[in-house]
Coordinates of C-alpha atoms in Angstrom, one line a residue:
M1 CA 151.0 232.4 -74.3
S2 CA 148.6 229.7 -73.3
T3 CA 146.1 227.8 -75.5
A4 CA 143.6 228.1 -72.6
S5 CA 141.0 230.9 -72.8
P6 CA 141.6 234.0 -70.7
E7 CA 138.5 233.2 -68.7
A8 CA 139.8 229.8 -67.7
V9 CA 143.2 231.1 -66.8
W10 CA 141.8 234.0 -64.8
A11 CA 139.5 231.7 -62.9
I12 CA 142.6 230.2 -61.3
A13 CA 144.9 233.2 -61.2
R14 CA 142.2 235.4 -59.5
D15 CA 142.5 233.3 -56.3
F16 CA 145.1 235.3 -54.5
C17 CA 145.4 232.7 -51.8
G18 CA 145.2 229.6 -54.0
A19 CA 147.9 226.9 -53.9
W20 CA 148.1 226.6 -57.7
H21 CA 151.9 227.6 -57.9
P22 CA 154.1 224.4 -57.8
A23 CA 156.6 226.1 -55.5
I24 CA 154.0 226.6 -52.8
A25 CA 154.3 224.2 -49.9
T26 CA 151.7 225.7 -47.6
I27 CA 149.4 228.8 -48.0
R28 CA 146.7 230.4 -46.0
A29 CA 144.6 233.5 -46.2
E30 CA 144.8 236.2 -43.5
R31 CA 143.1 239.5 -42.9
D32 CA 144.9 242.4 -41.2
A33 CA 143.1 244.8 -38.8
A34 CA 141.8 246.9 -41.7
G35 CA 140.4 243.9 -43.6
H36 CA 143.1 243.8 -46.3
L37 CA 143.7 240.3 -47.8
V38 CA 147.1 238.8 -47.0
R39 CA 148.5 235.5 -48.2
A40 CA 151.0 233.8 -45.9
F41 CA 152.9 231.0 -47.5
T42 CA 156.0 228.8 -47.5
V43 CA 157.8 227.3 -50.4
H44 CA 159.3 223.8 -50.9
G45 CA 162.8 223.5 -49.5
E46 CA 162.6 226.6 -47.3
G47 CA 161.5 227.4 -43.8
T48 CA 160.8 231.1 -44.5
L49 CA 157.3 232.4 -44.1
Y50 CA 156.4 234.9 -46.8
R51 CA 153.5 237.4 -46.6
E52 CA 152.0 239.5 -49.5
R53 CA 149.0 241.8 -49.4
R54 CA 146.7 242.2 -52.3
T55 CA 146.5 245.9 -53.3
F56 CA 144.4 245.9 -56.5
F57 CA 141.9 243.5 -58.1
S58 CA 139.7 243.5 -61.1
D59 CA 137.7 240.7 -62.8
S60 CA 136.7 242.9 -65.7
E61 CA 140.4 243.7 -66.4
R62 CA 141.6 240.2 -65.2
T63 CA 144.3 241.9 -63.1
L64 CA 145.6 241.7 -59.6
A65 CA 148.4 243.5 -57.9
Y66 CA 150.1 242.8 -54.5
T67 CA 152.9 244.1 -52.3
H68 CA 155.5 242.2 -50.3
L69 CA 155.3 242.4 -46.5
Q70 CA 157.7 239.7 -45.2
G71 CA 160.1 237.1 -46.3
I72 CA 162.5 238.4 -49.0
A73 CA 165.8 239.1 -47.4
G74 CA 167.4 242.4 -48.3
V75 CA 164.5 243.9 -50.2
D76 CA 163.3 247.4 -49.6
A77 CA 160.2 247.3 -51.7
Y78 CA 158.6 244.7 -53.9
D79 CA 155.3 245.0 -55.9
G80 CA 153.9 242.4 -58.3
R81 CA 151.1 242.4 -60.9
V82 CA 149.4 239.6 -62.8
T83 CA 147.3 240.3 -65.9
V84 CA 145.5 237.9 -68.2
T85 CA 144.5 239.1 -71.7
A86 CA 143.1 237.5 -74.8
G87 CA 145.8 236.3 -77.3
E88 CA 145.8 237.7 -80.8
G89 CA 145.4 234.4 -82.4
G90 CA 143.3 232.8 -79.7
G91 CA 144.2 231.5 -76.2
S92 CA 145.5 233.9 -73.7
T93 CA 148.6 236.0 -72.7
I94 CA 149.7 235.9 -69.1
L95 CA 151.8 238.8 -68.0
W96 CA 153.4 238.6 -64.6
T97 CA 155.7 241.5 -63.6
A98 CA 157.3 242.9 -60.5
Q99 CA 159.2 246.0 -59.4
A100 CA 161.8 245.5 -56.7
E101 CA 164.1 247.8 -54.8
A102 CA 167.2 246.9 -52.7
S103 CA 170.1 248.9 -51.4
D104 CA 172.6 246.2 -52.3
P105 CA 172.9 245.8 -56.1
V106 CA 174.2 242.2 -55.9
R107 CA 171.2 241.3 -53.7
L108 CA 168.8 243.1 -56.1
A109 CA 170.2 241.1 -59.0
A110 CA 169.6 237.8 -57.1
I111 CA 166.1 238.9 -56.2
C112 CA 165.3 239.7 -59.8
E113 CA 166.8 236.4 -61.1
G114 CA 164.8 234.4 -58.5
T115 CA 161.6 236.3 -59.4
K116 CA 162.0 235.5 -63.1
Y117 CA 162.3 231.8 -62.3
I118 CA 159.3 231.8 -60.0
F119 CA 157.2 233.8 -62.5
E120 CA 158.1 231.5 -65.4
M121 CA 157.2 228.4 -63.4
G122 CA 154.0 230.0 -62.3
I123 CA 152.9 231.0 -65.8
A124 CA 153.5 227.5 -67.0
A125 CA 151.5 226.1 -64.1
L126 CA 148.6 228.5 -64.7
S127 CA 148.4 227.5 -68.4
E128 CA 148.5 223.8 -67.7
A129 CA 145.9 224.1 -64.9
A130 CA 143.6 226.1 -67.1
I131 CA 143.8 223.7 -70.0
R132 CA 142.9 220.8 -67.6
S133 CA 140.0 222.7 -66.1
G134 CA 138.4 223.9 -69.3
E135 CA 136.1 226.9 -69.2
A136 CA 135.6 229.1 -66.1
P137 CA 132.9 228.0 -63.6
A138 CA 129.6 229.7 -63.5
G139 CA 129.0 232.3 -60.8
Q140 CA 127.5 231.3 -57.5
A141 CA 123.8 231.7 -57.0
L142 CA 122.6 234.8 -55.1
P143 CA 121.1 234.3 -51.6
A144 CA 117.4 234.5 -51.2
P145 CA 116.2 238.1 -50.6
V146 CA 114.9 239.0 -47.1
A147 CA 111.8 241.0 -46.2
L148 CA 112.4 244.8 -45.8
N149 CA 110.9 247.3 -43.5
S150 CA 110.8 251.1 -43.3
M151 CA 111.6 253.5 -40.5
T152 CA 112.4 257.2 -39.9
V153 CA 115.3 258.7 -38.0
G154 CA 115.5 262.1 -36.4
E155 CA 113.2 265.1 -36.4
T156 CA 114.8 268.1 -38.1
P157 CA 115.0 266.8 -40.7
R158 CA 113.2 263.5 -40.6
L159 CA 115.1 260.9 -42.6
A160 CA 113.5 257.8 -44.1
L161 CA 115.1 254.4 -44.4
T162 CA 114.4 251.0 -46.0
L163 CA 116.2 248.3 -44.0
S164 CA 116.6 244.6 -43.5
P165 CA 116.3 242.8 -40.1
P166 CA 119.0 243.4 -37.4
M167 CA 122.3 241.4 -37.6
D168 CA 125.6 241.7 -35.9
G169 CA 128.5 243.4 -37.5
P170 CA 128.8 246.5 -39.7
L171 CA 125.8 248.3 -41.3
C172 CA 125.8 248.4 -45.1
L173 CA 124.2 251.8 -45.9
F174 CA 123.2 252.7 -49.5
L175 CA 123.1 256.3 -50.8
H176 CA 121.3 257.1 -54.0
G177 CA 122.1 259.5 -56.8
I178 CA 120.9 263.1 -57.5
G179 CA 118.0 261.7 -59.5
G180 CA 117.3 258.7 -57.4
A181 CA 115.6 257.5 -54.3
R182 CA 116.1 254.8 -51.7
W183 CA 113.8 252.3 -53.4
N184 CA 116.3 252.2 -56.3
W185 CA 118.4 250.0 -53.9
E186 CA 115.8 247.5 -52.9
A187 CA 117.4 244.7 -55.1
Q188 CA 120.6 245.3 -53.2
V189 CA 119.3 245.8 -49.7
S190 CA 117.1 242.7 -49.8
V191 CA 120.1 240.5 -50.9
V192 CA 122.8 242.0 -48.8
G193 CA 120.4 241.8 -45.8
S194 CA 120.8 238.0 -45.9
T195 CA 124.5 238.4 -44.8
M196 CA 124.6 241.7 -42.8
R197 CA 122.3 244.6 -41.7
A198 CA 121.5 246.7 -44.7
A199 CA 119.6 250.0 -45.2
A200 CA 119.0 252.5 -48.0
L201 CA 118.6 256.2 -47.0
D202 CA 116.4 258.8 -48.7
L203 CA 118.7 261.8 -48.8
R204 CA 117.3 265.1 -47.5
G205 CA 114.2 266.2 -49.4
Y206 CA 114.0 262.9 -51.3
G207 CA 111.2 260.4 -51.0
D208 CA 110.0 260.4 -47.4
S209 CA 112.9 262.4 -46.0
Q210 CA 112.6 266.1 -45.3
L211 CA 114.8 269.0 -46.4
G212 CA 116.6 270.7 -43.6
P213 CA 115.9 274.3 -42.6
E214 CA 119.0 275.6 -44.4
Q215 CA 120.8 274.7 -47.7
S216 CA 122.2 271.2 -47.4
T217 CA 125.9 270.8 -47.1
V218 CA 128.1 267.7 -47.3
E219 CA 128.7 268.1 -43.6
D220 CA 124.9 267.8 -43.1
Y221 CA 124.9 264.6 -45.1
C222 CA 127.8 263.2 -43.1
D223 CA 125.9 264.1 -39.9
D224 CA 122.8 262.3 -41.2
I225 CA 124.9 259.2 -41.8
L226 CA 126.2 259.4 -38.2
S227 CA 122.6 259.8 -37.0
V228 CA 121.6 256.6 -38.9
M229 CA 124.5 254.7 -37.3
T230 CA 123.4 255.8 -33.8
A231 CA 119.8 255.0 -34.4
L232 CA 120.6 251.5 -35.7
G233 CA 123.3 250.8 -33.1
A234 CA 126.1 250.4 -35.7
E235 CA 129.7 250.9 -34.7
K236 CA 131.1 250.3 -38.3
L237 CA 129.8 251.1 -41.7
V238 CA 130.1 249.9 -45.3
L239 CA 128.9 252.9 -47.4
V240 CA 127.6 252.1 -50.9
G241 CA 127.0 255.1 -53.1
L242 CA 125.7 255.8 -56.6
S243 CA 126.8 259.0 -58.4
Y244 CA 125.9 261.8 -56.0
G245 CA 125.8 259.2 -53.2
S246 CA 129.3 258.1 -54.1
W247 CA 130.5 261.7 -53.7
I248 CA 128.8 261.9 -50.3
A249 CA 130.2 258.5 -49.3
T250 CA 133.8 259.5 -50.2
S251 CA 133.3 262.8 -48.4
F252 CA 132.3 260.8 -45.3
A253 CA 135.3 258.5 -45.7
M254 CA 137.6 261.6 -45.7
R255 CA 136.2 262.8 -42.4
H256 CA 135.6 259.4 -40.6
P257 CA 137.9 256.8 -42.1
G258 CA 137.9 254.8 -38.9
R259 CA 134.2 254.4 -39.0
L260 CA 134.3 252.5 -42.3
A261 CA 134.8 248.8 -42.8
G262 CA 134.5 249.3 -46.5
L263 CA 133.7 251.8 -49.2
V264 CA 131.7 251.0 -52.4
L265 CA 131.6 253.7 -55.1
S266 CA 129.4 253.2 -58.2
G267 CA 129.0 255.6 -61.2
G268 CA 131.2 258.3 -59.7
C269 CA 133.5 259.2 -56.8
T270 CA 135.0 262.7 -57.0
G271 CA 131.9 264.6 -58.1
M272 CA 132.8 268.2 -58.5
S273 CA 135.6 268.1 -56.0
E274 CA 138.3 267.9 -58.7
A275 CA 136.5 270.4 -61.0
G276 CA 137.4 274.1 -61.4
V277 CA 135.0 276.9 -60.5
E278 CA 133.9 277.5 -64.1
E279 CA 133.2 273.8 -64.7
R280 CA 131.2 273.6 -61.4
E281 CA 129.2 276.7 -62.3
A282 CA 128.5 275.5 -65.9
F283 CA 127.2 272.2 -64.5
R284 CA 124.9 273.8 -62.0
T285 CA 123.6 276.5 -64.4
S286 CA 122.9 274.0 -67.2
R287 CA 120.8 271.8 -64.9
Q288 CA 118.9 274.8 -63.3
V289 CA 117.8 276.3 -66.7
P290 CA 114.7 274.1 -66.9
L291 CA 113.9 274.8 -63.2
D292 CA 114.2 278.6 -63.8
A293 CA 111.9 278.2 -66.8
G294 CA 109.2 276.8 -64.5
Q295 CA 109.7 273.1 -65.2
T296 CA 109.8 270.4 -62.6
P297 CA 112.0 267.3 -62.5
A298 CA 108.9 265.4 -63.9
D299 CA 109.0 267.6 -67.0
F300 CA 112.6 266.9 -67.9
A301 CA 112.8 263.4 -66.5
P302 CA 112.4 261.8 -70.0
A303 CA 115.5 263.6 -71.2
V304 CA 117.5 262.6 -68.1
V305 CA 116.5 259.0 -68.6
K306 CA 118.0 259.0 -72.1
V307 CA 121.4 260.1 -70.5
L308 CA 121.2 257.7 -67.6
A309 CA 120.1 254.5 -69.3
G310 CA 122.4 252.2 -71.3
P311 CA 121.6 251.3 -74.9
E312 CA 120.1 247.9 -73.9
A313 CA 118.1 249.1 -70.9
S314 CA 114.7 247.5 -70.7
E315 CA 111.5 249.5 -70.6
A316 CA 111.0 248.5 -67.0
V317 CA 114.4 249.9 -66.1
K318 CA 113.7 253.1 -68.0
D319 CA 110.4 253.4 -66.2
Q320 CA 112.0 253.0 -62.8
L321 CA 114.6 255.7 -63.6
F322 CA 111.8 258.0 -64.9
R323 CA 109.6 257.5 -61.7
S324 CA 112.5 258.2 -59.3
M325 CA 113.5 261.4 -61.2
A326 CA 109.9 262.6 -61.6
A327 CA 109.2 262.2 -57.9
I328 CA 111.9 264.7 -56.9
P329 CA 110.5 268.1 -55.7
S330 CA 112.0 271.1 -57.5
A331 CA 113.3 272.5 -54.2
T332 CA 115.1 269.3 -53.4
Y333 CA 116.7 269.2 -56.9
R334 CA 118.0 272.8 -56.5
D335 CA 119.3 272.0 -53.0
A336 CA 121.2 269.0 -54.2
L337 CA 122.6 270.8 -57.2
T338 CA 123.9 273.7 -55.0
C339 CA 125.5 271.3 -52.6
F340 CA 127.1 269.2 -55.3
T341 CA 128.6 272.2 -57.1
N342 CA 130.1 273.7 -53.9
P343 CA 132.5 271.0 -52.7
P344 CA 134.4 272.0 -49.6
E345 CA 137.7 270.3 -50.5
R346 CA 139.7 268.3 -53.0
F347 CA 139.9 264.7 -51.9
D348 CA 143.0 263.3 -50.2
F349 CA 143.0 259.7 -51.4
S350 CA 145.7 258.7 -48.9
R351 CA 143.0 258.8 -46.3
L352 CA 141.2 255.8 -47.9
T353 CA 142.7 253.2 -45.6
M354 CA 139.7 250.8 -45.9
P355 CA 139.0 248.3 -48.7
V356 CA 137.5 250.2 -51.7
L357 CA 135.3 248.7 -54.4
M358 CA 134.6 250.9 -57.5
M359 CA 132.1 250.0 -60.2
T360 CA 130.7 251.8 -63.2
G361 CA 128.6 250.9 -66.2
E362 CA 130.1 250.0 -69.6
F363 CA 128.0 252.7 -71.2
D364 CA 128.0 255.3 -68.4
R365 CA 127.9 258.8 -70.0
L366 CA 128.4 260.6 -66.7
A367 CA 131.2 258.5 -65.1
S368 CA 132.9 256.5 -67.9
P369 CA 135.0 253.4 -67.2
K370 CA 138.1 255.3 -68.3
E371 CA 137.4 258.1 -65.7
I372 CA 136.5 255.7 -62.8
R373 CA 139.4 253.4 -63.6
G374 CA 141.6 256.4 -63.4
V375 CA 140.4 257.3 -60.0
A376 CA 140.9 253.7 -58.9
G377 CA 144.5 254.1 -60.1
L378 CA 144.9 257.3 -58.0
I379 CA 143.6 255.6 -54.9
H380 CA 145.9 252.6 -55.5
A381 CA 148.9 255.0 -56.0
E382 CA 148.2 257.4 -53.1
A383 CA 146.6 255.3 -50.3
S384 CA 149.3 254.1 -47.9
A385 CA 147.6 250.7 -47.5
A386 CA 145.9 250.5 -50.9
D387 CA 143.2 247.9 -51.3
V388 CA 141.2 248.7 -54.4
R389 CA 138.9 246.6 -56.6
Y390 CA 137.6 248.0 -59.9
E391 CA 134.9 246.5 -62.1
T392 CA 133.2 247.6 -65.3
I393 CA 129.5 246.4 -65.4
A394 CA 128.8 245.2 -68.9
N395 CA 125.6 246.4 -70.7
A396 CA 124.8 249.0 -68.1
G397 CA 124.6 252.8 -68.1
H398 CA 124.9 255.2 -65.2
V399 CA 122.6 253.5 -62.7
C400 CA 124.3 250.2 -63.0
N401 CA 122.8 248.6 -59.9
V402 CA 119.3 249.0 -61.5
E403 CA 120.2 247.9 -65.0
Q404 CA 122.3 244.8 -63.9
P405 CA 121.3 244.0 -60.4
S406 CA 122.5 240.4 -60.4
V407 CA 126.0 241.2 -61.7
Y408 CA 126.2 244.2 -59.3
N409 CA 125.0 242.1 -56.4
R410 CA 127.5 239.2 -57.0
I411 CA 130.5 241.7 -57.1
L412 CA 129.2 243.5 -54.0
L413 CA 128.6 240.3 -52.0
E414 CA 132.0 239.0 -52.8
F415 CA 133.5 242.3 -51.6
L416 CA 131.4 242.3 -48.4
E417 CA 132.3 238.7 -47.6
G418 CA 136.0 239.7 -47.3
L419 CA 135.5 242.5 -44.8
P420 CA 136.0 242.1 -41.0
R421 CA 132.8 241.6 -39.0

């Protein structure tokens, strides 16, 4: 237990490469080839260089996890986790645990005893530092937004983009949801565009993009993403998706993991890829009923907004969600529903070798925090080089980037700043 607030403790503990532990003599941050964060450090009285890689991080859960790479003699595996929670009577509880494996039982016992000593020393130091520092510092100001332009790519179909000025490094490409449009991302594209090239795509049939000559498939969407990369001269991508766009982004990551510098999934991930045939058919049928009755997306947009918006969404936000839904042609909506409910595979999360950021709204009715946190846990467990961040966006519904753009942008920018350029 600590008398300091959990926010004050976490403000120190969240710095994976910080020198707050009294045993640390030197420490530096490194990035491996895939962009994963590694801390390399020495301790007082030793010449050994230790390396640990961060594997999970969450501000909203005040948790980070890491795995040992180098330094502990005789260990076969070593994974640690730090979690800070509110104490029952005030203050905070700091839980620091590790799982270690070693073939020699005597050596394993020594590793565990040394770990206990280091953790107890570290917990005490965290508490003392948090008490001295007081409350957590305020978040950094967002950069000024940049001016955006529009362009089209390809001919059959023609695809429309909103994009920031050219910059070196990866392209950050935003993919909207099944009821959205590229302009729902303007608050993100204009801010991200100050640090890297950013663009938002109208999916086939949406906004100023055309439907293809045949029913759209996930392979078509992946080809469209490759076409955008070629047109903009991008060798690497950061894909940012919302709902349907998250499913498409994950599908692309399964096929082209080497193309991605990072993957950001908001308000969804697996889509219908983990659902059975009956569940997929029920989803498609229920949403096509109004279309079959002669209604258009504009007719049932008010009902959709009630599902998408959080309980504290402003009228301006609701109006934006309504306008994007109402603008969708009926043929486009049918096309997207058919594609979404006919996934070609179940996802193999071991293929997600790039850093992954997952976010969802506190009041998301379609992709609840429990569900998305569960998927983040699967990726953390199954990816051979897991690097997952999960965040719940407070006071937001399904379209969390529209309801809480400043919060969303701060998390996104921090994630992007850590990726290789």
